[in-house]
Coordinates of C-alpha atoms in Angstrom, one line a residue:
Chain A
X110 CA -4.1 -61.6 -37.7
X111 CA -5.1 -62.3 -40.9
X112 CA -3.2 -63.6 -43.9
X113 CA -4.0 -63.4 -47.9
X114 CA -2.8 -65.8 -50.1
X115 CA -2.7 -64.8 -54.2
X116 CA -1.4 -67.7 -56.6
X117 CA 0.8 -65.9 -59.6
X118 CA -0.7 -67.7 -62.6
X119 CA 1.1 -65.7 -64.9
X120 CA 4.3 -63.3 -64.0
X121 CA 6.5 -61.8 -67.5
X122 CA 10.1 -60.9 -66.9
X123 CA 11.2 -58.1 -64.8
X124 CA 8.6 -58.5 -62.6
X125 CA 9.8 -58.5 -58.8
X126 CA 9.5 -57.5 -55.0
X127 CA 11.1 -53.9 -53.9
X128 CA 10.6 -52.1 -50.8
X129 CA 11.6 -48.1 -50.8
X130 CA 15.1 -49.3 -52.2
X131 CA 18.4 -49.9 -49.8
X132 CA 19.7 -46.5 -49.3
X133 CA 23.6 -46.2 -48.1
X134 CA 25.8 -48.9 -49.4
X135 CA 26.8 -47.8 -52.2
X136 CA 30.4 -47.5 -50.9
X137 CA 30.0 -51.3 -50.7
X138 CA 29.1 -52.0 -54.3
X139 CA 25.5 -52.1 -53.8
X140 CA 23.2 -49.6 -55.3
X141 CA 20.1 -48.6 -54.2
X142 CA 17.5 -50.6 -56.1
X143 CA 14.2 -50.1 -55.0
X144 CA 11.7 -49.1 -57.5
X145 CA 12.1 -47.7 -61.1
X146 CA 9.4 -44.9 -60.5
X147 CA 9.4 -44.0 -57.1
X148 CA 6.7 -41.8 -57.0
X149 CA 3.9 -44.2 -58.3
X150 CA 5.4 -47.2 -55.9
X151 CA 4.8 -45.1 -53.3
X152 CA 1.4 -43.9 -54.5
X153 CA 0.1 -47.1 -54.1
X154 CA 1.4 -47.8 -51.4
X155 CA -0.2 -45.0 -49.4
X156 CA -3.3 -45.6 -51.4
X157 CA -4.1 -48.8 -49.6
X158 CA -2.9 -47.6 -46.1
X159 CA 0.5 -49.2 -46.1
X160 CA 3.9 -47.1 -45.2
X161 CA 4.8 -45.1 -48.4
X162 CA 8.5 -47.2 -48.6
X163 CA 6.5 -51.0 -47.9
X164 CA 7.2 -53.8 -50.3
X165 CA 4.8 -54.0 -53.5
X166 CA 5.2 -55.9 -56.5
X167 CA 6.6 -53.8 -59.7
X168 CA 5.6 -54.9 -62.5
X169 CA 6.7 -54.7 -66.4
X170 CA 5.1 -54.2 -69.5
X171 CA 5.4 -57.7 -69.7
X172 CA 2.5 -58.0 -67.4
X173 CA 1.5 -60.0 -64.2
X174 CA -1.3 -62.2 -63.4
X175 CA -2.7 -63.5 -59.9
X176 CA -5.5 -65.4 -58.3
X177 CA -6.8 -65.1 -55.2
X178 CA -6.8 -68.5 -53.1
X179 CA -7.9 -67.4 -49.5
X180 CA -8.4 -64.5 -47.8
X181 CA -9.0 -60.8 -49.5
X182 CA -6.9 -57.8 -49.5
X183 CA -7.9 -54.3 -50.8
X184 CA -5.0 -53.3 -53.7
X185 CA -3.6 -50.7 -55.6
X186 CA -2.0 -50.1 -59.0
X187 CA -0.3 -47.1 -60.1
X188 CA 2.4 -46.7 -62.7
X189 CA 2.2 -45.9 -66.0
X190 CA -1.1 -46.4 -68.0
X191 CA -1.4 -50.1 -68.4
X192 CA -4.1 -52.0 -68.4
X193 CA -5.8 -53.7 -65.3
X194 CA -8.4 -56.3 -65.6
X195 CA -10.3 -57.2 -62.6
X196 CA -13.6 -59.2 -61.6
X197 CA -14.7 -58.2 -65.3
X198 CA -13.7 -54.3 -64.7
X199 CA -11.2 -53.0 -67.3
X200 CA -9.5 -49.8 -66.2
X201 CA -6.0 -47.8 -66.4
X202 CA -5.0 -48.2 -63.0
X203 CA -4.4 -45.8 -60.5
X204 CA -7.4 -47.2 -58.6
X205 CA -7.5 -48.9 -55.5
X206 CA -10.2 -52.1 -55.3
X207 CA -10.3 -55.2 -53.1
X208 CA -9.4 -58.8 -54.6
X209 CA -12.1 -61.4 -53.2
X210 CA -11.2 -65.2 -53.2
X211 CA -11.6 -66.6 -56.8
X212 CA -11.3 -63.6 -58.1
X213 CA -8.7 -63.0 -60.8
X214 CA -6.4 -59.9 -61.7
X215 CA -4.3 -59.3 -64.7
X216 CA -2.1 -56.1 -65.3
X217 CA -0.7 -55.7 -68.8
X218 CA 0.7 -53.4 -71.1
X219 CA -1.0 -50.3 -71.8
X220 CA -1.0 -47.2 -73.5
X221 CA 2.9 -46.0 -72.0
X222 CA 4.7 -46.5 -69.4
X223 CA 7.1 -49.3 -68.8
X224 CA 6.4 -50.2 -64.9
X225 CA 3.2 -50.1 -62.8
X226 CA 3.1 -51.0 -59.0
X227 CA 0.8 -53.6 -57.2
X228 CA 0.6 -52.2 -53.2
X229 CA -1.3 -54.7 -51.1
X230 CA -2.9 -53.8 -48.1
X231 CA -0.8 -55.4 -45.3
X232 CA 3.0 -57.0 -45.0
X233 CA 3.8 -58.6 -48.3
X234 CA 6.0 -61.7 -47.0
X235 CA 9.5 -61.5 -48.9
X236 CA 13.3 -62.0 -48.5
X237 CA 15.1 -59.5 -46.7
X238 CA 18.7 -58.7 -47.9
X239 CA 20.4 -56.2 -45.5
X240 CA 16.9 -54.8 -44.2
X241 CA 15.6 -54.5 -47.4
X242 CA 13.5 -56.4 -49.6
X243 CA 14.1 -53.9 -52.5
X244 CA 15.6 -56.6 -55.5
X245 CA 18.7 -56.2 -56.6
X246 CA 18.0 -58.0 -59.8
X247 CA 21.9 -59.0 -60.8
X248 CA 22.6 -60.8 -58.1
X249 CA 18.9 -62.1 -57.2
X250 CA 19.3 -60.8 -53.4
X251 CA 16.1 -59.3 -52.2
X252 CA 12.5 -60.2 -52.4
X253 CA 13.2 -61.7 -56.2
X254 CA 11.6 -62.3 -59.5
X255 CA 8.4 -63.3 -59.3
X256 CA 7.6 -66.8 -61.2
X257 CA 4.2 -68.2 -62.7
X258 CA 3.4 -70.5 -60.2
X259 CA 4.8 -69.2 -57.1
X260 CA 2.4 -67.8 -54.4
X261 CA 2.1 -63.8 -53.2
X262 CA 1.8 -63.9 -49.5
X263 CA 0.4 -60.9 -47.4
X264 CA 0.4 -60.8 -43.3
X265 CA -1.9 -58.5 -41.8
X266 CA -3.6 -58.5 -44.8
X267 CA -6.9 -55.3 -45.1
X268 CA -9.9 -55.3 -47.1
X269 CA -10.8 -52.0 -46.9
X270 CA -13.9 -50.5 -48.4
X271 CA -13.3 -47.0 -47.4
X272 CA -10.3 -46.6 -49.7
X273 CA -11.4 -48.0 -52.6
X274 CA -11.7 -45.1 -55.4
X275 CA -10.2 -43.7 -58.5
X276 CA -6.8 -41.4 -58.3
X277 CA -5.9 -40.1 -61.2
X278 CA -2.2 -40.4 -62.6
X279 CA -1.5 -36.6 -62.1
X280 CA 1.0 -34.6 -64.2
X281 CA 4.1 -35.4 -62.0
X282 CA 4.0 -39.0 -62.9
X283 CA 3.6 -38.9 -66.5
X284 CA 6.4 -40.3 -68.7
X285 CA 8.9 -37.1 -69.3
X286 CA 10.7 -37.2 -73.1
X287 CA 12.9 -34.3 -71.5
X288 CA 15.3 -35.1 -69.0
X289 CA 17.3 -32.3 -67.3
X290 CA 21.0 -33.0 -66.5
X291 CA 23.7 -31.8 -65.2
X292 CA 27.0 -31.8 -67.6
X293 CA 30.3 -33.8 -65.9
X294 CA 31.8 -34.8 -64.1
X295 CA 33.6 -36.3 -67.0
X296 CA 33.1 -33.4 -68.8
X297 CA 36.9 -33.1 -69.8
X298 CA 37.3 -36.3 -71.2
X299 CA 34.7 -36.5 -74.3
X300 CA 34.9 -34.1 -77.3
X301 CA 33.2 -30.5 -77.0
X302 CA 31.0 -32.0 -80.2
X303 CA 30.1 -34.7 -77.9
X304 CA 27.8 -32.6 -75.7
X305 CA 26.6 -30.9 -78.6
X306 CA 25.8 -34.2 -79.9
X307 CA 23.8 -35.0 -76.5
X308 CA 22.1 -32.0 -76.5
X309 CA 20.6 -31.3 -79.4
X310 CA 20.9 -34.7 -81.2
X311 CA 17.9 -36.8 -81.6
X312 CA 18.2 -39.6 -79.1
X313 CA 15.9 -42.8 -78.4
X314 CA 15.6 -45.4 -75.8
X315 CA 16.6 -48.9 -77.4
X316 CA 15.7 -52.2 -76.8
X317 CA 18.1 -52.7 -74.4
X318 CA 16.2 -51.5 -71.0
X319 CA 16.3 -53.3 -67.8
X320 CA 16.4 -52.1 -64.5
X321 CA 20.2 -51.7 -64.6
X322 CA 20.0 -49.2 -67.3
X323 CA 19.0 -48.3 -70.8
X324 CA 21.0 -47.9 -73.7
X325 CA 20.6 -45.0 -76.3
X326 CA 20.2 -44.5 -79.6
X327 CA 21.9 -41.5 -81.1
X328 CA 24.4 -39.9 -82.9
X329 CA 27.9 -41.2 -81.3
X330 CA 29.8 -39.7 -78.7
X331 CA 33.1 -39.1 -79.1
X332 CA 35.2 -39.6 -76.1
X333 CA 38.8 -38.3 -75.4
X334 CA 40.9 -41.0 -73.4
X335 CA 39.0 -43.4 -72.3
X336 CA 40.3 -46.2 -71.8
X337 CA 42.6 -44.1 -68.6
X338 CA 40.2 -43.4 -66.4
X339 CA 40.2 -44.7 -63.0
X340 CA 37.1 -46.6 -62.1
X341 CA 35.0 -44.0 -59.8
X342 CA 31.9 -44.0 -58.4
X343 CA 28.3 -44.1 -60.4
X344 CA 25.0 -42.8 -59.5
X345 CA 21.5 -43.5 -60.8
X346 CA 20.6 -41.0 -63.6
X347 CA 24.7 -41.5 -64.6
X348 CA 25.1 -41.2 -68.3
X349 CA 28.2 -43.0 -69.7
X350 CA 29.5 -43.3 -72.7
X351 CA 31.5 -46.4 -73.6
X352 CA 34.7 -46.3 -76.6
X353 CA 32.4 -46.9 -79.3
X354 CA 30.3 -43.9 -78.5
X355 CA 26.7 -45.0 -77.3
X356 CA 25.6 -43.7 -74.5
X357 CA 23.9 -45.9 -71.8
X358 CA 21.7 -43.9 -69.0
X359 CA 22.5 -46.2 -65.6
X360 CA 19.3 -46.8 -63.2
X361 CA 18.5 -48.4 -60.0
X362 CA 20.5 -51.6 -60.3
X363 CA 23.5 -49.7 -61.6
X364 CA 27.0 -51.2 -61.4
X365 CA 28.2 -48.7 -58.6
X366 CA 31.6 -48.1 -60.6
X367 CA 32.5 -47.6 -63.8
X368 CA 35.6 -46.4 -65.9
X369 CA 34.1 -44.9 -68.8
X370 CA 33.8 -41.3 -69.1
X371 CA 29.8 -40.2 -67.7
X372 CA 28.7 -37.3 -69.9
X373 CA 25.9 -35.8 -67.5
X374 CA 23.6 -37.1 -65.3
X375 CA 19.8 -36.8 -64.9
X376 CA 18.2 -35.0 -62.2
X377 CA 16.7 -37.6 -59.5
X378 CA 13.8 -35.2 -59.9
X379 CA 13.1 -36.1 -63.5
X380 CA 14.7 -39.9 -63.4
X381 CA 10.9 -41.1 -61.6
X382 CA 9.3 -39.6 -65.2
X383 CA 11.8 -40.8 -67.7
X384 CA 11.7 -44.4 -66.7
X385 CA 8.2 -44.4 -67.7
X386 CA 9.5 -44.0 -71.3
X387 CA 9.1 -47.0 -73.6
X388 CA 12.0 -48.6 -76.3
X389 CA 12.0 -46.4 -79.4
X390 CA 10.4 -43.6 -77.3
X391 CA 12.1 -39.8 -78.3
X392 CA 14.4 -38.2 -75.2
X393 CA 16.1 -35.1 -75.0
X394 CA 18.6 -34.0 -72.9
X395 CA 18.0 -29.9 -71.4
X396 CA 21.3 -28.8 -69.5
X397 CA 20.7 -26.6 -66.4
X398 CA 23.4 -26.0 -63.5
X399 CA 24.2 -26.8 -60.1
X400 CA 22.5 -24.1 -58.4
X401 CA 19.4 -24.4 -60.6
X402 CA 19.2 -28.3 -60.1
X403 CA 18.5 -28.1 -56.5
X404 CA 15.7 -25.4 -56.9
X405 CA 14.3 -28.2 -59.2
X406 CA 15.0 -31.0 -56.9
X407 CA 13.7 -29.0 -53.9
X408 CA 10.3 -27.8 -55.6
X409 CA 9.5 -31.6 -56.8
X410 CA 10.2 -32.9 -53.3
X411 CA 7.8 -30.5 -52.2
X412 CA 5.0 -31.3 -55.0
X413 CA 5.9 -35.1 -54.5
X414 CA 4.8 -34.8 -50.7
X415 CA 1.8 -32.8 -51.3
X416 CA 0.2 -34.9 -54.4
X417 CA 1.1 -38.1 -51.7
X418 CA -0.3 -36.4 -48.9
X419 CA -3.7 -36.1 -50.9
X420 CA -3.2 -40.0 -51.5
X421 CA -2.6 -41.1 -47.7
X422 CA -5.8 -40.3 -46.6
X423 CA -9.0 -42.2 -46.8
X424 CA -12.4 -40.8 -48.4
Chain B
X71 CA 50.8 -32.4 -51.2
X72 CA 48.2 -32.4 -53.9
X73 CA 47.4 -30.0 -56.1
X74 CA 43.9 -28.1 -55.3
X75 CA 41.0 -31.0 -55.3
X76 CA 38.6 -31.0 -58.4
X77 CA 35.0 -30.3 -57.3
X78 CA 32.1 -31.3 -59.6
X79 CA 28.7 -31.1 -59.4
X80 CA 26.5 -35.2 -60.3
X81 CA 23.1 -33.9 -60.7
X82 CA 21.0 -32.0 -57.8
X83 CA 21.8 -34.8 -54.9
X84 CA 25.8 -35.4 -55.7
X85 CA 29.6 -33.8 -55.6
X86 CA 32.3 -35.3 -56.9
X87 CA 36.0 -34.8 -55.0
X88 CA 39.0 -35.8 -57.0
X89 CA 42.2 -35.9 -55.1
X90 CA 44.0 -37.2 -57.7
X91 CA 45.0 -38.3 -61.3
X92 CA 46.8 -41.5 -61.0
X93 CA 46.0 -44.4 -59.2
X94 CA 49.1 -44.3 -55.9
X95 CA 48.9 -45.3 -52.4
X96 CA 49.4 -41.4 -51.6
X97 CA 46.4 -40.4 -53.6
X98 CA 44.5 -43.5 -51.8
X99 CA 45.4 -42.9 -48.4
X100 CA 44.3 -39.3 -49.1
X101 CA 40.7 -40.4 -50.0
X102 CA 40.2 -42.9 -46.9
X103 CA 41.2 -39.6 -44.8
X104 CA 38.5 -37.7 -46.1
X105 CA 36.3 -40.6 -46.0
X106 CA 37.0 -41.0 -42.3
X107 CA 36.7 -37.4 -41.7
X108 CA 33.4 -36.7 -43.3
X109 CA 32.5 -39.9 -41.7
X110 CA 34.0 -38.0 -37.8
X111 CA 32.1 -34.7 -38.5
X112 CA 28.9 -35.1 -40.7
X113 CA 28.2 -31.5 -42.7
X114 CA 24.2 -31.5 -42.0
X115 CA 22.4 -33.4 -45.7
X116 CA 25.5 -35.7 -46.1
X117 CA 23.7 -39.1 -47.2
X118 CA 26.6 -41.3 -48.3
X119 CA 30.3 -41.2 -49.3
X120 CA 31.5 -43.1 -51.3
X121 CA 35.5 -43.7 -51.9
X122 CA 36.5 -44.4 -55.1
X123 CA 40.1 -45.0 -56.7
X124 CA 41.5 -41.0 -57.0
X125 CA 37.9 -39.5 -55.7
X126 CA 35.2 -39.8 -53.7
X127 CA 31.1 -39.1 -54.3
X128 CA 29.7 -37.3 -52.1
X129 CA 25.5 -38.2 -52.0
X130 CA 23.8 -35.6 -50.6
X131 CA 20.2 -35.0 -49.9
X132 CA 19.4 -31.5 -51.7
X133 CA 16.2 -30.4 -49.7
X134 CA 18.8 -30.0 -46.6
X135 CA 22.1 -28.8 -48.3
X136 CA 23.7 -28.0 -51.7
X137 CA 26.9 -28.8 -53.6
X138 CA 28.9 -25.3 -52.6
X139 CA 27.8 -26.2 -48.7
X140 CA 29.1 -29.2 -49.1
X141 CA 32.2 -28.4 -51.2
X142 CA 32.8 -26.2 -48.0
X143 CA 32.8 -28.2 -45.9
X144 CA 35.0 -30.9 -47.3
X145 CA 37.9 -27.7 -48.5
X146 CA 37.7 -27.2 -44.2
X147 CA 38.0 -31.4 -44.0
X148 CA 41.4 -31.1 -46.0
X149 CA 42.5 -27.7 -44.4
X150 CA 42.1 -30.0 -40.7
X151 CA 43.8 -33.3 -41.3
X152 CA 43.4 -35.4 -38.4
X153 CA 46.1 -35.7 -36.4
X154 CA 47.0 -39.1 -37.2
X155 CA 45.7 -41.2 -39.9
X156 CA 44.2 -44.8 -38.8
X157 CA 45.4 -47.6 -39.7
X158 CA 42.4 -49.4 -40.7
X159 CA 42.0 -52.7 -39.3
X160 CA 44.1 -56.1 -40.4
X161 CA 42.0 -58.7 -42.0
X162 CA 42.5 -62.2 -43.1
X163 CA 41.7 -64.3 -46.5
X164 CA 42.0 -67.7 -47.0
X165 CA 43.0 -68.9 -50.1
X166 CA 42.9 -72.5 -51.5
X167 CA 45.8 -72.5 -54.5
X168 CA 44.3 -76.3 -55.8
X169 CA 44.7 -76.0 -59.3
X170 CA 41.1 -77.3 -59.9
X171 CA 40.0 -74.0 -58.3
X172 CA 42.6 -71.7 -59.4
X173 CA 42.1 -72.8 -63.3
X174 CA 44.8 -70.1 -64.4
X175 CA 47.7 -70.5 -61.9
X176 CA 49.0 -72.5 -64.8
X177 CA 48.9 -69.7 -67.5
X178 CA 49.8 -66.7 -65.2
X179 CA 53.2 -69.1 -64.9
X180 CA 54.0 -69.3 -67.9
X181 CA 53.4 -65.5 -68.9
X182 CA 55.5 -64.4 -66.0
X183 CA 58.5 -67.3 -66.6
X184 CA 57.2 -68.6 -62.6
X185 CA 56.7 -71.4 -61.6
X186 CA 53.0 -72.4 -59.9
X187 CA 54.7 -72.7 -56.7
X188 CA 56.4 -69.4 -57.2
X189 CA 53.2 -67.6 -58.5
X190 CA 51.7 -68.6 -54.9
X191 CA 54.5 -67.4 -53.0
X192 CA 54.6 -64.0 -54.6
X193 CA 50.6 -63.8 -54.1
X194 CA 51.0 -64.3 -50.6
X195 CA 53.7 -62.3 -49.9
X196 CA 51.6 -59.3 -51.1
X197 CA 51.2 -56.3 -49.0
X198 CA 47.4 -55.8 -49.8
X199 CA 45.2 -52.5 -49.0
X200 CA 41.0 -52.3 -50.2
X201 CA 40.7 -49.3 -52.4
X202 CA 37.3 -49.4 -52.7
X203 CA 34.5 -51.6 -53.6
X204 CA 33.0 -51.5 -56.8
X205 CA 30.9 -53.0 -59.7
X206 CA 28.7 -55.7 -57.5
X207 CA 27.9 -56.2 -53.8
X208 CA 31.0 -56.5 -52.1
X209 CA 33.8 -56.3 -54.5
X210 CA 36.7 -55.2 -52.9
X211 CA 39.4 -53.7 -54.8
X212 CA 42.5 -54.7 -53.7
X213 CA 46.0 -53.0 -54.6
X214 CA 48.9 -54.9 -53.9
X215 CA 49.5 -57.6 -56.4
X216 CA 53.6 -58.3 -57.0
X217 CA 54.5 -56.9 -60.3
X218 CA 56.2 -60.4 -60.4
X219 CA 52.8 -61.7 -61.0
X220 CA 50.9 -58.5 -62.6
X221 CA 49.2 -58.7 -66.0
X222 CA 46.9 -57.0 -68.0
X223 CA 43.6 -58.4 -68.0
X224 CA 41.9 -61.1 -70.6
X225 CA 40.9 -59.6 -73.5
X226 CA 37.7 -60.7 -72.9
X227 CA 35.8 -61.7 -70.3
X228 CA 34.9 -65.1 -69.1
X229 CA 31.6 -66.5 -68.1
X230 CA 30.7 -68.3 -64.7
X231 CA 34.1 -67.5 -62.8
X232 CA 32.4 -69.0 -59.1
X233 CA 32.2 -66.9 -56.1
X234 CA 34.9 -66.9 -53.9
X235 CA 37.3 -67.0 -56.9
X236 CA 40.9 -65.0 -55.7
X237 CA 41.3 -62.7 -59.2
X238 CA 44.3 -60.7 -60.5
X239 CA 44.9 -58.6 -62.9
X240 CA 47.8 -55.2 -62.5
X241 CA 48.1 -54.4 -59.2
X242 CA 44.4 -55.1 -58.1
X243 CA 43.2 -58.4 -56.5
X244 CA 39.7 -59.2 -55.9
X245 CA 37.9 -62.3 -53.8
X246 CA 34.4 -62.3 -55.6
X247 CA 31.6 -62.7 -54.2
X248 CA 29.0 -63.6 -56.8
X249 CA 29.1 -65.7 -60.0
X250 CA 29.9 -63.2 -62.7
X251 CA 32.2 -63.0 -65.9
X252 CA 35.3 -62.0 -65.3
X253 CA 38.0 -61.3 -67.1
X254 CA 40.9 -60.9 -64.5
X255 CA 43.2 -64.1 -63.9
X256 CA 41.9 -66.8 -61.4
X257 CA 44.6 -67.9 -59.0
X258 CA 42.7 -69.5 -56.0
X259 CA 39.7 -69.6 -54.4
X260 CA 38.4 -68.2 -50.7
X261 CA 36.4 -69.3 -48.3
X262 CA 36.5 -66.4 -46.6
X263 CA 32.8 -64.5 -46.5
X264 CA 32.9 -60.8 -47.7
X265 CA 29.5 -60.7 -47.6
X266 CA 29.5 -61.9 -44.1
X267 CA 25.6 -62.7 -43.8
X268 CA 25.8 -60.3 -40.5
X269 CA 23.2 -57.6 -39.9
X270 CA 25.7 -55.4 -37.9
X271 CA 28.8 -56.1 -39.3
X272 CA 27.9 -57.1 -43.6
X273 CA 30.6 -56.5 -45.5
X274 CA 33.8 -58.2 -44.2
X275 CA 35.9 -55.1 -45.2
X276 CA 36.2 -51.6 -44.5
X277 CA 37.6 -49.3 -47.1
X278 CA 41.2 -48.5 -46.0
X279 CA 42.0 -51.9 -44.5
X280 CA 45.0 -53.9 -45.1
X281 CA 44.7 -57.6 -45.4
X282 CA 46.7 -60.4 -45.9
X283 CA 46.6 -63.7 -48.1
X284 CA 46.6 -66.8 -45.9
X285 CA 47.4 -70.6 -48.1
X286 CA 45.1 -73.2 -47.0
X287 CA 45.3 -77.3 -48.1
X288 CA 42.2 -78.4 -50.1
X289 CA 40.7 -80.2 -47.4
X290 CA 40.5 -77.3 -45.4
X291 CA 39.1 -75.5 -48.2
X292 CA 36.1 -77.9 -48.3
X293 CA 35.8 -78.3 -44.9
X294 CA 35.1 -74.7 -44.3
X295 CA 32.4 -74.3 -47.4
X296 CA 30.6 -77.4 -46.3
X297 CA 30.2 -75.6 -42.8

């Protein structure tokens, strides 16, 4: 059994430990976490040989930096474009190489995207809450933050030459400045000209964009009664809108309740892709129904597991 | 009897159920029926439900089902009631009423023209029932508060209310369980574990159970956090 040991010399904010996310509690107050863009987390993961849903490090634009101390381990990165610096190669990511002792990697901020994915190959030792070690950043439970200074450490830890190669971001991951939704279910409670307003307004993400949620930039949206609504249950991809109007788009870390009024609510299929987008980035908002939702989400699931099945396997 | 349920559709993996407008014990005990039932007799896809105060999510995984199969099968859920509703199982808080740890007993006295000792009594003599569990890992949301002692929130929140603190505000009580802003009324503080640290069992409370408040002295309060 061998074991890899990676000193953090330099870890940004929002940077932090998630499995495949803790599915199933959410009628306990705890949402799923687990990572921002799915798709690329597992990418890497399945890149280096490790289960599709192991822990890996998620990292933000602003950036992560690590040192190898002992052992090796053959790595990943996939996620956005950013910018991954490594024994004096410079690439984009979405690349799997091995990380010798002494040797140094830095992922920063690229060209887009706002999270990338580190997979290591082996066990990546972090704290379990409730079988998972997905972080739920409010509360700090999980694997946690990672801090400049702390130490990565991997059980089991690979180097394996046979994976190492190039795999390119393909379309399915790229940031997405339309998101599809579904209207409701609070549709009765904001103003006709509110979805109007959501639809064909110009919206953008603001600064305010953490793994809880973002909050938009737009015209207002005017809500009915507000302030009666019985708290009731929220989903990832939930778009509420609060009594002064702004919309806020909830994500992974998502209170799991809420009593403001939730104008529509973004595919899962599209929620991956719209992540990706950056503060100030354009979005728009494309209504579609029920029935066509579920055509959607079935014919990503199925694209999902065919672009990762060409990833799982070695050269 | 209700009214026909509302159905609607959250995105391609969700259904919302409302049973009801207002927040009553009738709507509530309607919504831990169906929680229990769906819970009985799984329709195939069903991920999650999840009960909220006058409707329920239903989380669904789409590749497997859609939202009319599953509105389906929770319209044949309502049109079977089970024969007789469970009770839900009896659970106990603790609650320390030391005024160092239950900074507003003071202040909820003198808006409801109490006394502290009579602000306890009518906290404990509350009938209490979880609603559901909301906002943060393991808040439960209580109904059950005395009118005596019921009043509208803060009108803002405060920072760094400590886990464990016992919180009013209307009818609602809530024993938190991390340290958050809150803006509810601090009466007392628990020792008593929601989040219970157990693999098989994590969350001390089911949706549907009744519990009852339980005064304990000071010492025994720190007795039981230091173990």
């Amino acid at each position: 059994m061998t074991t890899a040991r990676l000193r953090v010399t330099f870890a940004g904010p929002h940077v932090s430990y998630q499995d495949g996310g803790r599915p199933g509690l959410l009628r306990f107050g705890v949402p799923e976490s687990g990572p921002m863009d799915g798709l690329a987390h597992a990418a890497a993961n399945l890149a280096v040989g490790n289960p599709a849903d192991a822990t890996a490090i998620e990292i933000s634009p602003a950036g992560l930096t690590i040192e190898c101390v002992d052992g090796g381990v053959t790595f990943a990165v996939a996620g956005g474009g950013f910018v991954v610096d490594h024994a004096g190669t410079r690439s984009g990511g979405w690349e799997v190489r091995t990380l010798r002792p002494g040797e140094t990697l830095q992922v920063q901020r690229g060209h887009w995207g706002s999270w990338t994915y580190l997979a290591l190959a082996g066990r990546i030792e972090a704290a379990e809450w409730l079988g998972h070690t997905a972080t739920h950043t409010t509360s700090g439970f999980g694997g946690g933050l990672l801090e400049s200074g702390g130490e990565i450490v991997i059980r089991d830890s690979r180097i394996s030459p046979e994976r190492e190669r190039r795999f390119p971001c393909p379309v399915l991951a790229r940031a997405q400045s339309t998101a599809r939704v579904v209207l409701g279910p609070q549709l009765h409670r904001v103003q006709p000209e509110a979805v109007a307003a959501l639809l064909t307004g110009a919206h953008t993400l603001s600064d305010s964009y953490d793994r809880m949620g973002v909050r938009l930039r737009g015209p207002a949206l005017a809500i009915a009664d507000a302030l009666s609504i019985p708290s009731e249950p929220i989903v990832a991809g939930s778009i509420q809108v609060a009594g002064d109007g702004v919309a806020t788009l909830l994500l992974r870390d998502h209170q799991t309740t809420g009593g403001y009024p939730k104008i529509a609510t973004v595919l899962a299929a599209d929620l991956d892709r719209v992540v990706q987008l950056r503060p100030r980035d354009r979005i728009t908002f494309q209504a579609v129904g029920a029935d066509r939702a579920i055509q959607i989400a079935r014919l990503h699931a199925q694209r999902c597991a065919a672009y990762l099945g060409t990833i799982s396997t070695p050269n | 009897m209700p009214s026909t349920p509302c159905f609607a559709p959250v995105a391609d993996h969700a259904l919302l159920v409302e049973l009801g407008e207002t927040i009553d014990d009738a709507t509530s005990d309607r919504i831990v029926a169906l929680d229990r039932a769906l819970a009985d007799d799984p329709p195939p896809g069903l991920r999650e439900v999840v009960p909220g105060l006058v409707n329920l999510l239903i989380d669904f995984d789409p590749c497997a089902t859609d939202h009319r199969q599953i509105e389906a099968a929770v319209r044949n859920c309502l049109a079977h009631p089970p024969a007789a509703g469970r009770a839900g199982t009896l659970r106990e808080v603790e609650v320390c009423y030391d005024p160092d740890l239950g900074h507003d007993l003071a202040s909820v006295a003198e808006q409801t023209g109490l006394s502290v000792d009579e602000v306890i009594a009518a906290h404990l003599s509350g009938d209490y029932r979880v609603r559901m569990y909301g906002f943060t890992p393991g808040y439960a949301y209580m109904s059950g508060t005395p009118e005596a002692i019921q009043l509208p929130r803060k009108p803002a929140a405060i920072r760094g209310v400590a886990a464990g603190s016992v919180i009013i505000a209307g009818p609602q009580c809530i024993v938190t369980t991390l340290l958050m802003p809150a803006g509810w009324w601090v009466i007392g503080r628990s020792p008593t574990r929601i989040l219970t640290g157990d693999l098989d069992h994590p969350f001390l409370f089911d949706v549907g159970d009744p519990v009852r408040m339980r005064r304990i002295t000071r010492a025994d309060y720190d007795r039981k956090v230091a173990a």
